[in-house]
Short mmCIF file of C-alpha atoms in Angstrom, two decimals:
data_model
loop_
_atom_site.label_atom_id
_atom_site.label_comp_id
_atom_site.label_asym_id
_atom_site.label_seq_id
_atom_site.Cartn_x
_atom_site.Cartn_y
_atom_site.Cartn_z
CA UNK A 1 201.40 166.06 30.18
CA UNK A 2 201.81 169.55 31.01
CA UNK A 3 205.52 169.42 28.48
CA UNK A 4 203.68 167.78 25.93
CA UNK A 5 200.47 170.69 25.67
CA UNK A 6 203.67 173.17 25.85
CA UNK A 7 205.45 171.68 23.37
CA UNK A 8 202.11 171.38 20.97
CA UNK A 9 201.34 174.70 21.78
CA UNK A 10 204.92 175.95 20.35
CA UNK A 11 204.76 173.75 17.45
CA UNK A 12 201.37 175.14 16.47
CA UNK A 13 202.67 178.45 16.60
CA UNK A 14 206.04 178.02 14.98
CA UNK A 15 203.66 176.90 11.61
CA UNK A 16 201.50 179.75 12.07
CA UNK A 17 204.68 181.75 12.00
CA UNK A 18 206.30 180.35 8.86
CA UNK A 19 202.95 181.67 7.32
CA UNK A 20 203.69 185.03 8.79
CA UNK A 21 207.36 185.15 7.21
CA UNK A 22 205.56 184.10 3.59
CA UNK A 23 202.94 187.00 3.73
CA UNK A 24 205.86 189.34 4.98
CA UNK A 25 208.14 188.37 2.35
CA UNK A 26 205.34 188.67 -0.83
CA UNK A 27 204.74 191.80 1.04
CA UNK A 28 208.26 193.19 1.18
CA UNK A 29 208.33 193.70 4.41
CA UNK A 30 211.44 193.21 7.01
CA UNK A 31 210.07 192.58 10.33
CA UNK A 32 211.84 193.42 13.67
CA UNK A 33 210.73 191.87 16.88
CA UNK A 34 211.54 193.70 19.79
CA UNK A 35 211.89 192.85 23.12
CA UNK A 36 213.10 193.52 27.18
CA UNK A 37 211.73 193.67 30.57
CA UNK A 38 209.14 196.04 31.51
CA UNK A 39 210.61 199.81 31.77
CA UNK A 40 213.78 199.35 29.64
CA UNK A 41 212.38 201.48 27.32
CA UNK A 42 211.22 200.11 24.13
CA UNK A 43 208.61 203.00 23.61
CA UNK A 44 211.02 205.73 23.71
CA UNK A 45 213.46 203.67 21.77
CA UNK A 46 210.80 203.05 19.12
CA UNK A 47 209.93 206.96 19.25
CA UNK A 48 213.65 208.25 18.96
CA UNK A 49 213.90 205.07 15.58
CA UNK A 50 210.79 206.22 13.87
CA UNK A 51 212.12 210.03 14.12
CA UNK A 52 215.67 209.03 12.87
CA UNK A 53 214.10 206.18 10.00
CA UNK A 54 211.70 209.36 8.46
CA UNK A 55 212.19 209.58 5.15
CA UNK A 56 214.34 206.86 4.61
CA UNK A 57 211.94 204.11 5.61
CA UNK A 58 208.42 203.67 5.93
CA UNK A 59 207.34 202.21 9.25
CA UNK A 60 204.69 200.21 10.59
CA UNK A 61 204.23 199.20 14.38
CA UNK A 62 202.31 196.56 16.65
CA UNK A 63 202.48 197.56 19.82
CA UNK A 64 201.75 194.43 22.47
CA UNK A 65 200.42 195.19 25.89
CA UNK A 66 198.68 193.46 28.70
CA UNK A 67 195.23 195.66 28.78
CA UNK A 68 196.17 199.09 27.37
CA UNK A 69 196.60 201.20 24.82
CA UNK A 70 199.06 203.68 26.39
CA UNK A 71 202.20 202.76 24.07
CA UNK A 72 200.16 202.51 20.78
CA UNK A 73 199.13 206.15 21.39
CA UNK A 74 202.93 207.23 22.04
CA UNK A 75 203.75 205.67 18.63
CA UNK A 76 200.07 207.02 16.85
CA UNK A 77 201.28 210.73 17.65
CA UNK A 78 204.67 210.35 15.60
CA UNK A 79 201.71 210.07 12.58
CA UNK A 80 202.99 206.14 11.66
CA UNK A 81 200.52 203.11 10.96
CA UNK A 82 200.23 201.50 14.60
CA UNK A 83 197.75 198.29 15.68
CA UNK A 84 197.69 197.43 19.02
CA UNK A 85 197.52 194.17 20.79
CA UNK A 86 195.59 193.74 24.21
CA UNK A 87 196.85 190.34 25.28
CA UNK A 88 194.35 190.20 27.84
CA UNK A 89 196.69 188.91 30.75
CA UNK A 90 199.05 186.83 28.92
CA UNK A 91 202.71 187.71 28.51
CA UNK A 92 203.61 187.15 25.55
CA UNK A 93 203.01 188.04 21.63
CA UNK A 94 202.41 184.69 19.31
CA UNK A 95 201.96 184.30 15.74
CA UNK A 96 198.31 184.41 15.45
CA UNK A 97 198.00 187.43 17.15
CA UNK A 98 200.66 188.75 14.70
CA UNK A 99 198.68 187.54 11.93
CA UNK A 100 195.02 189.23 13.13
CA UNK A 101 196.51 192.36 13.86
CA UNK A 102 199.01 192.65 10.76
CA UNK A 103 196.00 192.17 8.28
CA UNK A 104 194.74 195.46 9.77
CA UNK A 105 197.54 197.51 8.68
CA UNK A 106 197.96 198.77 4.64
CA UNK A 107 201.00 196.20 4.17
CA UNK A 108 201.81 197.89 0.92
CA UNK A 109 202.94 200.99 1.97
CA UNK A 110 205.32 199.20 5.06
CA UNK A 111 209.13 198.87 4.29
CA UNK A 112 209.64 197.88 8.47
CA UNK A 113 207.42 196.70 10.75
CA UNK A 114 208.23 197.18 14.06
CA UNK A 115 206.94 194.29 16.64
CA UNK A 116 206.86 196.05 20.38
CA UNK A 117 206.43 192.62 22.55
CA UNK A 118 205.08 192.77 25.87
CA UNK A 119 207.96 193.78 28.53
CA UNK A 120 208.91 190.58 29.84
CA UNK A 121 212.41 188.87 29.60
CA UNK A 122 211.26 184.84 29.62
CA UNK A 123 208.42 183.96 27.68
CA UNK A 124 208.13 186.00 24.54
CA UNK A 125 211.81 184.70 22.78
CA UNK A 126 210.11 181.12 23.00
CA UNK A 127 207.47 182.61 20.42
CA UNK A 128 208.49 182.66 17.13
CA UNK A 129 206.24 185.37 15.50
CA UNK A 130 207.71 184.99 11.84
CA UNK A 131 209.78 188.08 12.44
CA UNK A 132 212.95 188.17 10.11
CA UNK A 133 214.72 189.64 13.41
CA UNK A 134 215.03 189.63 17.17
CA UNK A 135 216.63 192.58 19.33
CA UNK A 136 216.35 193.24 22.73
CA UNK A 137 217.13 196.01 25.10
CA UNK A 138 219.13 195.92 28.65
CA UNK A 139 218.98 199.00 30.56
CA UNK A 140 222.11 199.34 32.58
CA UNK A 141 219.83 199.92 35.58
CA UNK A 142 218.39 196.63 35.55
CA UNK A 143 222.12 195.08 36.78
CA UNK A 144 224.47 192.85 35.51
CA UNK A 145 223.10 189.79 36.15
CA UNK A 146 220.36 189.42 33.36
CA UNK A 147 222.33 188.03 30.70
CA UNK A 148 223.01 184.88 32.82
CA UNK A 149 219.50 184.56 34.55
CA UNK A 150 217.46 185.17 31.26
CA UNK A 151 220.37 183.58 28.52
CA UNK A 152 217.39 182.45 25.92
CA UNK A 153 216.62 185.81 25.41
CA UNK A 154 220.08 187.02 24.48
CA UNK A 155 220.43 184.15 23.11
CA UNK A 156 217.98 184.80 20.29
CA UNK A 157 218.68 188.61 19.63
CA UNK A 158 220.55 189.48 16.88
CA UNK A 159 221.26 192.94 18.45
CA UNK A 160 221.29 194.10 22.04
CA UNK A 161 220.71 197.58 22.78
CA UNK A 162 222.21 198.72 26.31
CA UNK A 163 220.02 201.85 27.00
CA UNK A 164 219.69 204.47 29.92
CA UNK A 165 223.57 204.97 29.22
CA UNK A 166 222.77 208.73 31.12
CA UNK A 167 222.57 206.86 34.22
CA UNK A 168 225.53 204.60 34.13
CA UNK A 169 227.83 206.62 36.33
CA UNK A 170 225.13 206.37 39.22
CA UNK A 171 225.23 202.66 38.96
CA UNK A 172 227.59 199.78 39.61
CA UNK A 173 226.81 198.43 35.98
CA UNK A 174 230.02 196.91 33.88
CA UNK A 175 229.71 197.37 30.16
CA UNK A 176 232.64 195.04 30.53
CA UNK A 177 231.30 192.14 32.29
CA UNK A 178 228.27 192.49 29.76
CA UNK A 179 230.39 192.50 26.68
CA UNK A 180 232.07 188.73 28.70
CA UNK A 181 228.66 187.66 29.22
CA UNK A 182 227.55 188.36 24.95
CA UNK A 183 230.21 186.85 23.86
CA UNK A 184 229.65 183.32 26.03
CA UNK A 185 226.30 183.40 24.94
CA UNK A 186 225.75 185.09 21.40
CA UNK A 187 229.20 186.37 20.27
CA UNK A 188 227.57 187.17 16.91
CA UNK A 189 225.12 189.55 18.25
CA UNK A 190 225.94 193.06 17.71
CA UNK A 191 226.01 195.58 20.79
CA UNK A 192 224.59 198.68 20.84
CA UNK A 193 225.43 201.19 23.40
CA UNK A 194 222.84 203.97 23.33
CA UNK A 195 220.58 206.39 25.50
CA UNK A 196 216.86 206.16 24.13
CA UNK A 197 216.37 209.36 25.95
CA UNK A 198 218.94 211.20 25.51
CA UNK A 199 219.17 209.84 21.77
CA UNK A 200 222.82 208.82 22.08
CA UNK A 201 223.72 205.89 19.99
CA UNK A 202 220.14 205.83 17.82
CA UNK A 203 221.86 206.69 14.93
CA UNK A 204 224.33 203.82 14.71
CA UNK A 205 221.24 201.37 15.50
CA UNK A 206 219.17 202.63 12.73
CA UNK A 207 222.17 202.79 10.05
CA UNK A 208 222.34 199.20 11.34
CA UNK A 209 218.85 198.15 11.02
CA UNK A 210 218.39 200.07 7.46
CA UNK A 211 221.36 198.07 6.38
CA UNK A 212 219.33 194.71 7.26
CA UNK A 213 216.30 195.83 5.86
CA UNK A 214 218.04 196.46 1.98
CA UNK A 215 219.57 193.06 2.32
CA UNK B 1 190.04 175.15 24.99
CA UNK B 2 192.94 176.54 25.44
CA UNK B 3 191.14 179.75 28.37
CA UNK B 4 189.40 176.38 30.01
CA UNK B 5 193.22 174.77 30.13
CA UNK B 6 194.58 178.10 31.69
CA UNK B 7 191.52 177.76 34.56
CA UNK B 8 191.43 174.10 35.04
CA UNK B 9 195.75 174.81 36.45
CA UNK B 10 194.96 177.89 37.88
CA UNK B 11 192.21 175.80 39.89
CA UNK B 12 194.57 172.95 40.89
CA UNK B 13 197.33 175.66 41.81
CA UNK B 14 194.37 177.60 44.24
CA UNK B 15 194.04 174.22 45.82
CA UNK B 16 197.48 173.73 46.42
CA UNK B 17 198.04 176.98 47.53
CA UNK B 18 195.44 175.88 50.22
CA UNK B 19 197.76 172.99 51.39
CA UNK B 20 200.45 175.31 52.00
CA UNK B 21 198.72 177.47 53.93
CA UNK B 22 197.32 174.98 55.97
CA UNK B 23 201.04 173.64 56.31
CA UNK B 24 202.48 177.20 56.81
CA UNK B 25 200.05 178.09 59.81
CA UNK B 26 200.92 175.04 61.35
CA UNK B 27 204.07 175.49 61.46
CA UNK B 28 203.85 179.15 62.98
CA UNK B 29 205.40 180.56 59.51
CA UNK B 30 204.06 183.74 57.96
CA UNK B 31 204.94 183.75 54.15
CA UNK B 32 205.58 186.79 51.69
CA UNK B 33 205.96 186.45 47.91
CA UNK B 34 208.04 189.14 46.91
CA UNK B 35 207.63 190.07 43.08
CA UNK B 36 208.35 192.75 40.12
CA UNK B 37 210.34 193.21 37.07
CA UNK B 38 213.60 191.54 36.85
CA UNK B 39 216.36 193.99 38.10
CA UNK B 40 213.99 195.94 40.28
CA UNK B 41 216.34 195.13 43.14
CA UNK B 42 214.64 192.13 45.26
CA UNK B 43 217.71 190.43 46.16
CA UNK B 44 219.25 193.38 47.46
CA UNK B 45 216.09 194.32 49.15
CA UNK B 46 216.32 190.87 50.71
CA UNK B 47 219.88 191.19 51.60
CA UNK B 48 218.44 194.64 53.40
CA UNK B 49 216.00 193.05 55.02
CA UNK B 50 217.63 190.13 56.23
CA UNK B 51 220.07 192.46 58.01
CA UNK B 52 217.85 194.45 59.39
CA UNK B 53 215.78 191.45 61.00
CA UNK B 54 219.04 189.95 62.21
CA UNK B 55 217.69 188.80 66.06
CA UNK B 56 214.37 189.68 65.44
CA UNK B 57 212.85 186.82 62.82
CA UNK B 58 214.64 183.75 61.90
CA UNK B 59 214.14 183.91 58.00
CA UNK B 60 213.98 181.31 55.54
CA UNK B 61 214.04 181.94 51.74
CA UNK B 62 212.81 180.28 48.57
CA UNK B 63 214.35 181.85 45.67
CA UNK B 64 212.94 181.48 42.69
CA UNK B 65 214.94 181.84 38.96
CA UNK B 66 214.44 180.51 35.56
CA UNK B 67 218.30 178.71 35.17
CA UNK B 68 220.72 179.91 37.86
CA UNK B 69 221.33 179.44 41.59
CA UNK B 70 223.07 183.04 41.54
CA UNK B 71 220.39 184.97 43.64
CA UNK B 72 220.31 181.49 45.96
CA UNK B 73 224.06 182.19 46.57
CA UNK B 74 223.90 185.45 47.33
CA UNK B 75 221.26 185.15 50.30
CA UNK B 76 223.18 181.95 51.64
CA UNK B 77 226.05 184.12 51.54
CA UNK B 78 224.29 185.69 54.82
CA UNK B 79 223.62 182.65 56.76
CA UNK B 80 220.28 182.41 55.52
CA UNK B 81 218.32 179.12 55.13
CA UNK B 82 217.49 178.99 51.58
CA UNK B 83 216.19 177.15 48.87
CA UNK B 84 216.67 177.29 44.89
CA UNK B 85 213.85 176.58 42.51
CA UNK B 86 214.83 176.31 38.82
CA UNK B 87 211.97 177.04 36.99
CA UNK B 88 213.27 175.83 34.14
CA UNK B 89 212.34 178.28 31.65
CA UNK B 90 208.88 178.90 33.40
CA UNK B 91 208.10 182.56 33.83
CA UNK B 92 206.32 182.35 37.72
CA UNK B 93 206.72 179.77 40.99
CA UNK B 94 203.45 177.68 41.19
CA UNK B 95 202.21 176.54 44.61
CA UNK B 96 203.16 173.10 44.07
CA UNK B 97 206.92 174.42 43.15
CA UNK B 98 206.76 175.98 46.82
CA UNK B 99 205.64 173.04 48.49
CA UNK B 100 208.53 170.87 47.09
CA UNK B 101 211.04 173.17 48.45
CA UNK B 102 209.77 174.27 51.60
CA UNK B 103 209.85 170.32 52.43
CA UNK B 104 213.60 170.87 52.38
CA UNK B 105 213.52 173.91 54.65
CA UNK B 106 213.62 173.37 58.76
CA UNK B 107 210.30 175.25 58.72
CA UNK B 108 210.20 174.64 62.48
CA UNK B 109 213.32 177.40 63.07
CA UNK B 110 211.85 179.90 60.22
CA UNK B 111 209.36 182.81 61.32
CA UNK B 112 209.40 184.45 57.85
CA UNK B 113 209.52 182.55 55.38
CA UNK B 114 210.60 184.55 52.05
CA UNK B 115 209.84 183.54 48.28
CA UNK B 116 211.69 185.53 45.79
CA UNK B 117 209.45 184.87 42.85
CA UNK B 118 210.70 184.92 39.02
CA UNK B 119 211.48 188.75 37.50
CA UNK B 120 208.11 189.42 35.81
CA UNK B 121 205.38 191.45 36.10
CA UNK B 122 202.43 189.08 34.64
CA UNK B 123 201.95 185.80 35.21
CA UNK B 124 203.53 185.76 38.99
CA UNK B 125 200.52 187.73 40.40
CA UNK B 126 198.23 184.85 39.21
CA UNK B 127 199.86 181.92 41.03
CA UNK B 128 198.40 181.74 44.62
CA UNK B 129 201.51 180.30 46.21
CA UNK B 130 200.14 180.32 50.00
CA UNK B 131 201.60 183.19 50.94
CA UNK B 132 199.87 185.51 53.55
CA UNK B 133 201.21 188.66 52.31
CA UNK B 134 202.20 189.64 48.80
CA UNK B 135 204.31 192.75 47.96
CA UNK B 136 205.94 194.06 44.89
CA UNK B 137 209.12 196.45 43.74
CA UNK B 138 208.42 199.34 41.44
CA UNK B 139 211.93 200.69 40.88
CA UNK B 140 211.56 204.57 39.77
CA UNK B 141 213.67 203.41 36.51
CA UNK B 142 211.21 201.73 35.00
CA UNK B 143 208.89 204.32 34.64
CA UNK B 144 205.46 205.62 35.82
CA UNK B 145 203.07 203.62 33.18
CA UNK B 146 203.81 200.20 35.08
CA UNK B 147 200.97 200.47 37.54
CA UNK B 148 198.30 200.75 35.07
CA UNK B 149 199.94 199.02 32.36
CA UNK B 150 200.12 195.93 34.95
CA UNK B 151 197.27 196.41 37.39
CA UNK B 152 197.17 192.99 38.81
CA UNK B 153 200.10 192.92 40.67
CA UNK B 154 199.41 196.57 41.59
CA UNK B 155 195.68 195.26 43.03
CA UNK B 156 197.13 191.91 44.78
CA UNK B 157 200.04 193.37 46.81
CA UNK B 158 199.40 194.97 50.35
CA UNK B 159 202.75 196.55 50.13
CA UNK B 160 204.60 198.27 47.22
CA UNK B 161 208.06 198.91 47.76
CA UNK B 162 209.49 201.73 45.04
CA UNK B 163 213.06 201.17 45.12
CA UNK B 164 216.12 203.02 43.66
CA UNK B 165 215.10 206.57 45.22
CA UNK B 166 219.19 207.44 44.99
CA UNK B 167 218.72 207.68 40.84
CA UNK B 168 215.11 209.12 41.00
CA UNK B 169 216.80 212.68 40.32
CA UNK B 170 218.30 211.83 37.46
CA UNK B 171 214.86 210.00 36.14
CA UNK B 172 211.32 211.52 35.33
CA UNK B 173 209.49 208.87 37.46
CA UNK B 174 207.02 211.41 39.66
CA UNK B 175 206.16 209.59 43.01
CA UNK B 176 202.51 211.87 42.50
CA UNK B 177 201.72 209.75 39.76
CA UNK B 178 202.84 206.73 41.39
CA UNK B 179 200.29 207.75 44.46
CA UNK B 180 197.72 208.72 41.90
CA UNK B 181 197.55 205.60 40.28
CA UNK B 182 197.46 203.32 43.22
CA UNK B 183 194.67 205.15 45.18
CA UNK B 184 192.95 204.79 41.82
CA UNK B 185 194.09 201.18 41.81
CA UNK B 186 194.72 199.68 45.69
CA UNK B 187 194.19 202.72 47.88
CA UNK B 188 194.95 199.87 50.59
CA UNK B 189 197.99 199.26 49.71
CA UNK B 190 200.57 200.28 52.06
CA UNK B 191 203.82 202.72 49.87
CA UNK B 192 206.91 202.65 50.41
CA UNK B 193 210.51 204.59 48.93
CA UNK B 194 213.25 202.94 49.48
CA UNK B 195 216.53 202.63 48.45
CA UNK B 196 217.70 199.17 48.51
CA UNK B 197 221.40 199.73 47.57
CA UNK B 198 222.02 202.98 50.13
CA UNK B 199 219.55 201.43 52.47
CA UNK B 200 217.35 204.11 52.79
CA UNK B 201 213.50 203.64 54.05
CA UNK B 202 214.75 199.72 54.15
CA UNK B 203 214.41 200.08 58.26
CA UNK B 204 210.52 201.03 57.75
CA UNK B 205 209.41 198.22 55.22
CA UNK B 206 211.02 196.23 58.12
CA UNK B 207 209.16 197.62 61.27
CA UNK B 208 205.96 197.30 59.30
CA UNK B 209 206.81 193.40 58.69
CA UNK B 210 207.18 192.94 61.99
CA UNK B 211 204.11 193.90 63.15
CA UNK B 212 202.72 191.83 60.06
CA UNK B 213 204.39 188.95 61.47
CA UNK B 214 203.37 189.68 64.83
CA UNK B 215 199.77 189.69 64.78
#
């Protein structure tokens, strides 16, 4: 009983989100959904991409959170288009709140929109929100296990971005084992090696993603 | 319909939680559901603390984890009674989950009984489980925004362990902040800053366990 209401829940939304990908597409818009576990950094990442995309893209963002608005305002200083999504509890984006929120933003004048999802490394890759691609970010701080315990997730991702390189050498994190682990699970994901805060790395990721988008 | 779905299980799961508890004070057990983000460092804060409580509590452990029994094989690994639920993709333990495999346990040789719920910061601080004490990892590489970013996990546990004090210097998580926020948020709440892989403050969390247990 309780499958079945799952499984109609994530059928309802996987329509709602093939309505998404039309309006994005008569739009002309290339949407990236982002995800990782809380504290990985997908703020900071997000700041140090909307610096290096300036000029060459024009950027929109929905920022999901659980009850504030702390991230949105991060992104609303760097001057770009930003809607934020109080999920009220739950932990997880889904297509209608994609839809609600994106109607808020002047979709003409977005090239990228940039989907924050709420930091959380289960739920939010079984919600398709009509994006035309997932990413994620590991911080080498969070150990070496993820990719095993949380597979759908890495599963999904087109890229994987392994941030907080700067603190690698005080940690017992393998790039090696990770790069094993990828290519069990999603050997056609590309890797990403990069320090959000430092900025190491952000340029190759944003050559990368500027690529998709003029596909 | 769907908010009065959400209820109507959280109701059923308060209930059950009831059960346990009954079942748990019974059996003499006292019951902590340790959560947080996933890589925050539980398992090797239970691998701490299981060591450090060697001849003082007999410990049992219920480790929960969305596909693998890795975490489950590192704690039997000390000669711990433990327990593996699969979630099965499901982002939190559920009280009913917890009564299913304590039934397996010897609960009449187990003072402590540990539950090692899913990496997440959301929906595990909604799930009454039975416990009598809930506490929760902050690891200083996540950042300072979790606590009000997340409040309810923040506001349910009595304890709040802030692990991986060894790479704080290289970080800018300010433990000020961190105390700001939870006297704002749990001024009850009982801090602590550890470091779960040197071992540092790991001997404290324990002593104040103890006399948790004891009473």
């Amino acid at each position: 009983m309780k499958v079945k209401l799952i499984s109609n829940i994530l059928d309802a939304n996987t329509a709602m989100a093939e309505q998404n990908r039309q309006l994005f597409k008569e739009k002309g818009i290339f949407v990236l959904n982002l995800m990782s576990a809380p504290g990985a950094g997908k703020t900071t990442l997000l700041e140090k991409t909307i610096e290096e995309l300036q000029g060459k893209l024009r950027l929109g963002v929905i920022e999901g959170d659980i009850c504030t608005t702390q991230d949105a305002e991060r992104i609303a200083a760097h001057g770009i288009q930003v809607v934020q999504i109080n999920t009220d509890g739950a932990c997880h984006l889904d297509a209608n709140m994609i839809l609600r929120s994106a109607q808020t933003l002047p979709l003409e004048e977005i090239d990228l929109l940039v989907i924050e999802n709420v930091g959380n490394l289960v739920c939010p890759a079984e919600f398709d929100l009509g994006e035309n691609l997932k990413a994620m970010l590991i911080s080498v701080t969070e150990g070496n296990d993820k990719p095993t315990k949380y597979p759908l997730m890495f599963r999904e991702s087109r890229a994987v971005l392994v941030n907080k390189l700067d603190l690698q050498p005080y940690t017992d994190f393998s790039l090696d084992i990770l790069q094993k682990d990828m290519e069990q699970l999603n050997p056609e994901a590309k890797i990403f090696y990069i320090s959000a805060k430092t900025g190491e790395g952000v340029a190759d990721w944003c050559q990368w993603l500027v690529e998709r988008v003029s596909k």
